[in-house]
Each structure stands twice: as C-alpha cells, then as structure tokens.
Coordinates of C-alpha atoms and ligand atoms in Angstrom, one line a residue:
X106 CA 50.0 108.5 -68.4
X107 CA 53.7 108.9 -68.0
X108 CA 54.9 112.0 -69.8
X109 CA 52.9 115.3 -69.9
X110 CA 53.9 118.2 -72.0
X111 CA 52.4 121.0 -69.9
X112 CA 52.0 124.7 -70.8
X113 CA 53.0 126.9 -67.8
X114 CA 51.4 130.1 -69.2
X115 CA 53.1 133.4 -70.1
X116 CA 54.9 134.2 -66.8
X117 CA 52.4 135.0 -64.0
X118 CA 52.2 131.6 -62.2
X119 CA 48.4 132.2 -61.7
X120 CA 48.0 131.7 -65.4
X121 CA 48.8 127.9 -65.4
X122 CA 45.8 125.7 -66.1
X123 CA 44.1 123.6 -63.3
X124 CA 45.1 120.4 -65.1
X125 CA 48.7 121.6 -65.5
X126 CA 49.0 122.4 -61.8
X127 CA 47.5 119.1 -60.8
X128 CA 50.1 117.2 -62.9
X129 CA 53.0 119.3 -61.5
X130 CA 51.8 118.6 -57.9
X131 CA 51.8 114.8 -58.6
X132 CA 55.0 114.4 -60.7
X133 CA 58.1 112.3 -60.0
X134 CA 60.2 114.3 -62.5
X135 CA 59.8 117.9 -63.5
X136 CA 61.7 119.2 -66.6
X137 CA 61.2 122.9 -66.8
X138 CA 62.1 125.9 -69.1
X139 CA 64.0 129.0 -68.0
X140 CA 60.9 131.2 -68.4
X141 CA 58.7 129.1 -66.2
X142 CA 57.8 130.8 -62.9
X143 CA 59.8 129.6 -59.8
X144 CA 56.5 129.4 -57.9
X145 CA 55.3 126.6 -60.3
X146 CA 58.6 124.7 -60.0
X147 CA 58.2 124.8 -56.2
X148 CA 54.7 123.2 -56.6
X149 CA 56.3 119.9 -57.5
X150 CA 56.6 117.4 -54.6
X151 CA 59.7 118.0 -52.4
X152 CA 61.2 114.7 -53.5
X153 CA 60.6 115.1 -57.2
X154 CA 63.6 115.3 -59.5
X155 CA 63.9 118.8 -60.9
X156 CA 65.7 119.2 -64.3
X157 CA 66.4 122.7 -65.7
X158 CA 66.0 122.7 -69.5
X159 CA 69.0 125.0 -69.9
X160 CA 71.8 124.3 -70.7
X161 CA 70.8 120.9 -72.0
X162 CA 70.3 120.4 -75.8
X163 CA 66.9 119.6 -77.3
X164 CA 68.2 116.1 -78.1
X165 CA 69.2 115.4 -74.5
X166 CA 65.8 116.7 -73.3
X167 CA 64.1 114.3 -75.8
X168 CA 66.2 111.4 -74.6
X169 CA 65.5 112.2 -70.9
X170 CA 61.7 112.4 -71.5
X171 CA 61.8 109.0 -73.3
X172 CA 64.0 107.4 -70.7
X173 CA 62.0 108.6 -67.6
X174 CA 58.8 107.8 -69.5
X175 CA 59.9 104.3 -70.2
X176 CA 60.8 103.9 -66.6
X177 CA 57.2 104.5 -65.8
X178 CA 57.7 107.7 -63.9
X179 CA 55.2 110.5 -63.9
X180 CA 57.1 113.1 -65.9
X181 CA 56.0 116.7 -66.4
X182 CA 57.7 118.7 -69.1
X183 CA 56.7 122.2 -68.1
X184 CA 57.1 124.7 -70.9
X185 CA 56.6 128.5 -71.1
X186 CA 53.2 129.6 -72.7
X187 CA 51.7 126.8 -74.8
X188 CA 53.9 123.8 -75.6
X189 CA 52.9 123.9 -79.3
X190 CA 53.5 127.6 -80.0
X191 CA 57.2 128.2 -80.7
X192 CA 57.9 125.8 -77.9
X193 CA 59.3 122.8 -79.6
X194 CA 56.6 120.8 -78.0
X195 CA 55.9 119.1 -81.3
X196 CA 59.5 117.8 -81.5
X197 CA 59.2 116.4 -78.0
X198 CA 55.8 114.8 -78.8
X199 CA 57.3 113.2 -81.9
X200 CA 60.2 111.8 -80.0
X201 CA 57.8 110.3 -77.4
X202 CA 55.5 108.9 -80.2
X203 CA 58.4 107.4 -82.1
X204 CA 59.7 105.7 -78.9
X205 CA 56.2 104.4 -78.1
X206 CA 56.0 106.3 -74.8
X207 CA 52.4 107.4 -73.9
X208 CA 52.1 111.1 -73.4
X209 CA 49.6 113.9 -72.9
X210 CA 49.6 117.5 -74.1
X211 CA 48.2 120.0 -71.7
X212 CA 47.7 123.3 -73.5
X213 CA 48.9 126.5 -71.9
X214 CA 48.0 130.1 -72.1
X215 CA 50.3 131.3 -74.8
X216 CA 51.9 134.7 -74.6
X217 CA 50.6 135.2 -78.1
X218 CA 47.3 136.7 -76.9
X219 CA 47.9 136.8 -73.1
X220 CA 50.8 139.2 -73.1
X221 CA 49.1 141.8 -75.4
X222 CA 45.9 141.3 -73.4
X223 CA 47.6 142.0 -70.1
X224 CA 49.1 145.1 -71.7
X225 CA 45.7 146.4 -72.8
X226 CA 45.9 145.2 -76.5
X227 CA 43.2 143.0 -77.9
X228 CA 44.6 141.2 -81.0
X229 CA 41.4 141.5 -82.8
X230 CA 38.8 144.3 -82.6
X231 CA 35.7 144.9 -84.7
X232 CA 36.5 147.6 -87.2
X233 CA 40.3 147.6 -86.5
X234 CA 41.5 144.0 -87.1
X235 CA 40.0 140.7 -88.1
X236 CA 43.2 138.9 -88.9
X237 CA 46.3 138.0 -86.8
X238 CA 49.6 137.1 -88.4
X239 CA 52.2 135.4 -86.1
X240 CA 55.9 135.0 -86.8
X241 CA 59.3 134.3 -85.3
X242 CA 61.5 137.4 -85.5
X243 CA 64.6 135.4 -85.9
X244 CA 63.3 133.8 -89.1
X245 CA 65.8 134.9 -91.8
X246 CA 63.3 134.2 -94.6
X247 CA 60.7 136.8 -93.7
X248 CA 58.8 138.0 -96.7
X249 CA 58.5 141.7 -95.8
X250 CA 56.6 142.6 -99.0
X251 CA 53.8 140.1 -98.2
X252 CA 53.8 141.0 -94.5
X253 CA 53.6 144.7 -95.3
X254 CA 50.5 144.0 -97.5
X255 CA 48.8 141.8 -95.0
X256 CA 46.0 143.6 -93.1
X257 CA 45.3 143.1 -89.4
X258 CA 47.6 142.6 -86.5
X259 CA 51.2 141.3 -86.7
X260 CA 52.6 139.5 -83.6
X261 CA 56.4 138.9 -83.6
X262 CA 57.9 136.4 -81.2
X263 CA 61.6 136.5 -80.4
X264 CA 61.9 139.7 -82.4
X265 CA 63.5 142.2 -80.0
X266 CA 67.1 141.7 -81.2
X267 CA 66.0 142.3 -84.8
X268 CA 63.3 144.9 -84.2
X269 CA 65.1 147.6 -86.2
X270 CA 65.5 145.4 -89.2
X271 CA 61.9 144.1 -89.0
X272 CA 60.4 147.6 -88.7
X273 CA 62.6 148.9 -91.6
X274 CA 61.7 145.9 -93.7
X275 CA 58.0 146.5 -93.2
X276 CA 58.1 150.3 -93.8
X277 CA 60.4 150.0 -96.9
X278 CA 57.9 147.6 -98.4
X279 CA 55.0 149.9 -98.0
X280 CA 53.7 149.5 -94.4
X281 CA 52.5 152.9 -93.1
X282 CA 55.4 154.2 -90.9
X283 CA 52.7 155.6 -88.6
X284 CA 51.2 152.2 -87.9
X285 CA 50.9 151.9 -84.1
X286 CA 53.3 149.4 -82.6
X287 CA 54.1 148.0 -79.2
X288 CA 56.8 146.1 -77.5
X289 CA 55.8 144.3 -74.3
X290 CA 58.7 142.9 -72.2
X291 CA 58.1 140.4 -69.3
X292 CA 54.4 140.5 -69.9
X293 CA 52.1 139.5 -67.0
X294 CA 55.0 139.7 -64.6
X295 CA 55.6 142.4 -62.0
X296 CA 58.5 143.8 -64.1
X297 CA 56.3 144.2 -67.2
X298 CA 57.2 147.0 -69.5
X299 CA 55.2 148.3 -72.4
X300 CA 56.6 150.7 -75.0
X301 CA 54.3 152.1 -77.8
X302 CA 55.4 154.1 -80.8
X303 CA 54.7 154.5 -84.5
X304 CA 56.3 151.6 -86.4
X305 CA 59.0 153.8 -87.8
X306 CA 60.3 154.7 -84.3
X307 CA 59.4 151.6 -82.3
X308 CA 62.9 150.0 -82.4
X309 CA 64.5 153.2 -81.0
X310 CA 61.7 153.5 -78.4
X311 CA 62.3 149.9 -77.3
X312 CA 66.0 150.3 -76.8
X313 CA 67.0 149.0 -73.4
X314 CA 64.1 146.5 -73.1
X315 CA 65.1 143.0 -72.4
X316 CA 63.7 139.5 -73.4
X317 CA 61.3 138.0 -73.2
X318 CA 59.5 140.5 -75.4
X319 CA 56.6 140.4 -77.8
X320 CA 56.1 142.9 -80.6
X321 CA 52.6 143.9 -81.8
X322 CA 52.0 145.9 -84.9
X323 CA 48.6 147.2 -86.0
X324 CA 45.7 149.5 -85.3
X325 CA 44.7 147.6 -82.2
X326 CA 47.7 149.1 -80.4
X327 CA 45.8 152.4 -80.5
X328 CA 43.4 151.0 -77.9
X329 CA 46.2 150.4 -75.5
X330 CA 46.2 153.8 -73.7
X331 CA 42.5 153.5 -72.8
X332 CA 42.5 149.8 -71.9
X333 CA 45.8 150.1 -70.1
X334 CA 44.7 152.8 -67.7
X335 CA 41.4 151.0 -67.1
X336 CA 43.4 147.9 -66.2
X337 CA 46.0 149.8 -64.1
X338 CA 49.0 148.2 -65.9
X339 CA 52.4 150.0 -65.9
X340 CA 53.6 151.4 -69.2
X341 CA 56.2 153.7 -70.7
X342 CA 54.9 155.6 -73.7
X343 CA 58.1 156.6 -75.4
X344 CA 56.3 158.1 -78.4
X345 CA 54.8 160.8 -76.2
X346 CA 57.5 160.7 -73.6
X347 CA 55.1 160.0 -70.8
X348 CA 55.7 157.5 -68.0
X349 CA 52.4 156.1 -66.8
X350 CA 51.9 155.4 -63.1
X351 CA 53.8 152.2 -62.4
X352 CA 52.1 149.4 -60.6
X353 CA 52.7 145.6 -60.6
X354 CA 51.0 143.7 -63.3
X355 CA 49.1 141.8 -60.6
Ligands
SAM915 C1 60.5 130.2 -77.4 S1 59.1 131.3 -77.4 C2 58.0 130.4 -76.4 C3 56.6 130.9 -76.6 C4 55.6 130.1 -75.7 N1 55.6 128.7 -76.1 C5 54.2 130.7 -75.7 O1 53.3 130.1 -76.1 O2 54.1 131.9 -75.3 C6 59.7 132.6 -76.4 C7 59.2 133.9 -76.8 O3 57.8 134.1 -76.5 C8 57.6 135.5 -76.1 N2 57.3 135.5 -74.7 C9 57.1 134.5 -73.9 N3 56.8 134.9 -72.6 C10 56.7 136.3 -72.7 C11 56.4 137.3 -71.8 N4 56.1 137.0 -70.5 N5 56.4 138.6 -72.2 C12 56.7 138.9 -73.5 N6 57.0 138.0 -74.4 C13 57.0 136.7 -74.0 C14 58.9 136.2 -76.4 O4 58.8 136.7 -77.8 C15 59.9 135.1 -76.2 O5 61.1 135.4 -76.9

C-alpha cells in the first residue's frame, strides 16, 4: 500500500484507531489537517516528511498524494474525524483512483457521534429520537421547511458562523422554539465547551464560542445534564445561567 487516507478522530489523540496509529508510525510522508492533534503528528518517524494541509489548496494536496504515491513512498493523509464525513476524503480517493495509485481508507471516529457522546448527548435514544439528520451549516441551499418537519436529531457541522440564521430558519418554519439545542466546541479536547439552550436562544447563548463546533438540535439534548454530570464533563448551561464544575474532557 502506498497512500492511506486515515481518520485521526475528533480531537483527543486517544481516539485514533489502532490501524491508523500503526500507519502513522511507519510512514515516509505525513500530510495532516489543522484539526489533527499534535501528539499524532509527533508519532510519525523523526525523519518522515511532514506536510501541513493548510495553506495548500485541495488540488495541490491531491497532486502531492499522487506524486508521493507514485514514488512508492508510504504516505499517510491524516484527516480530522473520519475521512469520508465532510472531509474531502472522497475527492482525494478519486484523484488517487484516477491516477492508478493504490490506496487504503482507514475510517476514523467522526465528530458526528463522538463529540455529542463526549458531551453527554446520545444521538439516538429510545422514545426520544430514532432518526439523525446531518448537514453542513454553510450549505446555502438548506430547506428549512423540510428540516423543521423532520423528526429526530439534527446535527450541524460547520454551522457556528450561521447559527442565528439556522435557528431562525427552523423556528420560522414550524420547529418548536423550545426544542433543546446544544453547541459543543472543541469536543473531546481539554478546552471543550458545551452550551445548551432552547433552539430560539441557542445562537445568543453560544456567542463567544469558537470553531470547531458542532450543533445538536433535538430532544436527546435534554439528557445532557444527567449524562454530563455522570461523565464529569465541563459545561456552561447558558439557558439556566449555571456554570458546571469545570474539569478536562479527559
Ligand atoms: C471539515 S469538517 C470535518 C469533519 C470530520 N471529517 C469528522 O468526521 O468529524 C469540520 C467540522 O467538524 C466539526 N468538528 C470536528 N471536530 C470537532 C470537535 N472536536 N468539536 C466540535 N466539532 C468538531 C465542526 O463542525 C467542524 O467545523
């Protein structure tokens, strides 16, 4: 195998897979995303070539993967979360396939479920939610009417910058303004912050949080206070104005 598209997990370096870590430890070239933990980058051999994804364009990254792969080097493309969940892993895999370069995809722990889980929010729960809808917050074509009608849990990636617009879009199309909502910033990391509030107030409550952040909307968020305290995860509950005892995520 020459090129491996490896999921690094949602942030905490302990959440990489055994296979992923094995490949990082044996690579000649490591091309890594901004959100990948420094600890994982350090796991590459001392003499491995390290290439930061930013500020390179996606086209340049594709070309580099193809060129290093053709040269027969062991290349690891280390990506945040799972390579195929909002990670452009599909584009890189297509570039490699079209160039005839053999590659492997090593799935990662996506922030999709891991970040809510670490914050005390199960995406599904018997009696509360049996459906999960996932979307990119920067998608300009969001159909708020359909989203407002869709039962279950809504998970929004890359939605922090448009949270006000998204929440208003849902509420103005019939979603109950009291629907529990949460924003989790830097999930699974020591700086993790969790804000919960009714949907109508969540954007205001989340003001000041920074990316990366995941938004969860749905009744499952109502379990968070109980599951959070059981897991001793730090949280700011802006709806009630209480600041929970702060402790590192790990
Ligand atoms: C380009 S997407 C990459 C997603 C990644 N491939 C995955 O499977 O988790 C980046 C977005 O994922 C979410 N995200 C990733 N890591 C996160 C974290 N540790 N805490 C909160 N949200 C995170 C945020 O919405 C962020 O803007």
